[in-house]
PDB file of C-alpha atoms in Angstrom:
ATOM      1  CA  MET A   1     -56.489 261.041-169.456  1.00  0.00           C
ATOM      2  CA  LYS A   2     -57.926 258.587-167.003  1.00  0.00           C
ATOM      3  CA  LEU A   3     -58.557 255.621-168.344  1.00  0.00           C
ATOM      4  CA  ASN A   4     -61.330 252.492-166.885  1.00  0.00           C
ATOM      5  CA  TRP A   5     -62.081 248.928-168.165  1.00  0.00           C
ATOM      6  CA  TYR A   6     -65.503 248.666-168.858  1.00  0.00           C
ATOM      7  CA  HIS A   7     -67.167 245.204-168.974  1.00  0.00           C
ATOM      8  CA  TRP A   8     -70.427 244.014-170.056  1.00  0.00           C
ATOM      9  CA  ASN A   9     -72.115 240.342-169.385  1.00  0.00           C
ATOM     10  CA  THR A  10     -74.473 239.937-171.891  1.00  0.00           C
ATOM     11  CA  ASP A  11     -76.774 237.513-173.735  1.00  0.00           C
ATOM     12  CA  ILE A  12     -74.797 237.214-176.468  1.00  0.00           C
ATOM     13  CA  GLY A  13     -71.152 236.812-174.231  1.00  0.00           C
ATOM     14  CA  GLN A  14     -68.883 239.299-172.347  1.00  0.00           C
ATOM     15  CA  ALA A  15     -67.271 242.405-173.852  1.00  0.00           C
ATOM     16  CA  VAL A  16     -64.475 244.577-172.210  1.00  0.00           C
ATOM     17  CA  ALA A  17     -62.588 247.973-173.284  1.00  0.00           C
ATOM     18  CA  CYS A  18     -60.199 250.162-171.751  1.00  0.00           C
ATOM     19  CA  ALA A  19     -61.298 253.862-172.314  1.00  0.00           C
ATOM     20  CA  PRO A  20     -62.240 257.205-170.680  1.00  0.00           C
ATOM     21  CA  SER A  21     -65.796 256.791-170.868  1.00  0.00           C
ATOM     22  CA  ALA A  22     -68.354 254.170-171.220  1.00  0.00           C
ATOM     23  CA  ASP A  23     -69.552 255.603-174.556  1.00  0.00           C
ATOM     24  CA  ALA A  24     -66.275 255.854-175.787  1.00  0.00           C
ATOM     25  CA  ALA A  25     -65.340 252.253-174.945  1.00  0.00           C
ATOM     26  CA  ARG A  26     -68.713 251.084-176.822  1.00  0.00           C
ATOM     27  CA  GLU A  27     -67.406 253.079-179.865  1.00  0.00           C
ATOM     28  CA  GLN A  28     -64.171 251.063-179.369  1.00  0.00           C
ATOM     29  CA  LEU A  29     -65.850 247.829-179.462  1.00  0.00           C
ATOM     30  CA  LEU A  30     -68.192 248.559-182.206  1.00  0.00           C
ATOM     31  CA  ALA A  31     -65.438 249.723-184.277  1.00  0.00           C
ATOM     32  CA  THR A  32     -63.899 245.830-184.356  1.00  0.00           C
ATOM     33  CA  LEU A  33     -66.940 244.914-186.645  1.00  0.00           C
ATOM     34  CA  PRO A  34     -68.120 246.603-190.069  1.00  0.00           C
ATOM     35  CA  GLU A  35     -71.015 248.468-190.725  1.00  0.00           C
ATOM     36  CA  GLY A  36     -74.078 246.154-192.507  1.00  0.00           C
ATOM     37  CA  ASP A  37     -72.445 243.075-190.230  1.00  0.00           C
ATOM     38  CA  GLY A  38     -75.413 241.165-188.419  1.00  0.00           C
ATOM     39  CA  ALA A  39     -72.793 240.788-185.775  1.00  0.00           C
ATOM     40  CA  ARG A  40     -72.411 244.295-185.127  1.00  0.00           C
ATOM     41  CA  ALA A  41     -76.082 245.036-184.750  1.00  0.00           C
ATOM     42  CA  GLU A  42     -76.418 242.482-182.104  1.00  0.00           C
ATOM     43  CA  LEU A  43     -73.196 243.980-180.315  1.00  0.00           C
ATOM     44  CA  ALA A  44     -74.869 247.394-180.700  1.00  0.00           C
ATOM     45  CA  ALA A  45     -77.715 246.369-178.871  1.00  0.00           C
ATOM     46  CA  ALA A  46     -76.108 244.172-175.993  1.00  0.00           C
ATOM     47  CA  LEU A  47     -74.021 247.293-175.385  1.00  0.00           C
ATOM     48  CA  LYS A  48     -77.103 249.444-174.722  1.00  0.00           C
ATOM     49  CA  ALA A  49     -76.642 248.131-170.748  1.00  0.00           C
ATOM     50  CA  ARG A  50     -74.817 249.466-167.938  1.00  0.00           C
ATOM     51  CA  PRO A  51     -71.164 248.191-168.098  1.00  0.00           C
ATOM     52  CA  SER A  52     -69.707 247.340-164.896  1.00  0.00           C
ATOM     53  CA  ILE A  53     -66.639 249.232-164.015  1.00  0.00           C
ATOM     54  CA  ASN A  54     -62.998 248.965-162.589  1.00  0.00           C
ATOM     55  CA  PRO A  55     -61.000 251.729-161.863  1.00  0.00           C
ATOM     56  CA  GLN A  56     -58.251 249.800-159.926  1.00  0.00           C
ATOM     57  CA  GLN A  57     -57.886 247.032-162.415  1.00  0.00           C
ATOM     58  CA  ARG A  58     -54.696 247.597-164.313  1.00  0.00           C
ATOM     59  CA  TYR A  59     -54.999 244.682-167.023  1.00  0.00           C
ATOM     60  CA  ALA A  60     -57.519 242.490-168.872  1.00  0.00           C
ATOM     61  CA  ILE A  61     -57.183 239.116-170.450  1.00  0.00           C
ATOM     62  CA  VAL A  62     -59.333 238.824-173.280  1.00  0.00           C
ATOM     63  CA  ALA A  63     -60.242 235.819-175.492  1.00  0.00           C
ATOM     64  CA  TRP A  64     -62.474 235.382-178.273  1.00  0.00           C
ATOM     65  CA  HIS A  65     -64.248 231.939-179.227  1.00  0.00           C
ATOM     66  CA  GLN A  66     -66.800 231.716-181.788  1.00  0.00           C
TER      67      GLN A  66
END
């Protein structure tokens, strides 16, 4: 199975996930927040945008800041 890095640059921040498809990447990111969490709804709305994809990238560095 081929995996790609998907990247979203949104109004609320950036998101990155490694998955076989953009839909799978969205689900992977949404799974990090519980149902009913206001941040989850905000993230779901932000991830409706089309992500950029980089099939050549082998790794990503992820940092989270609140």
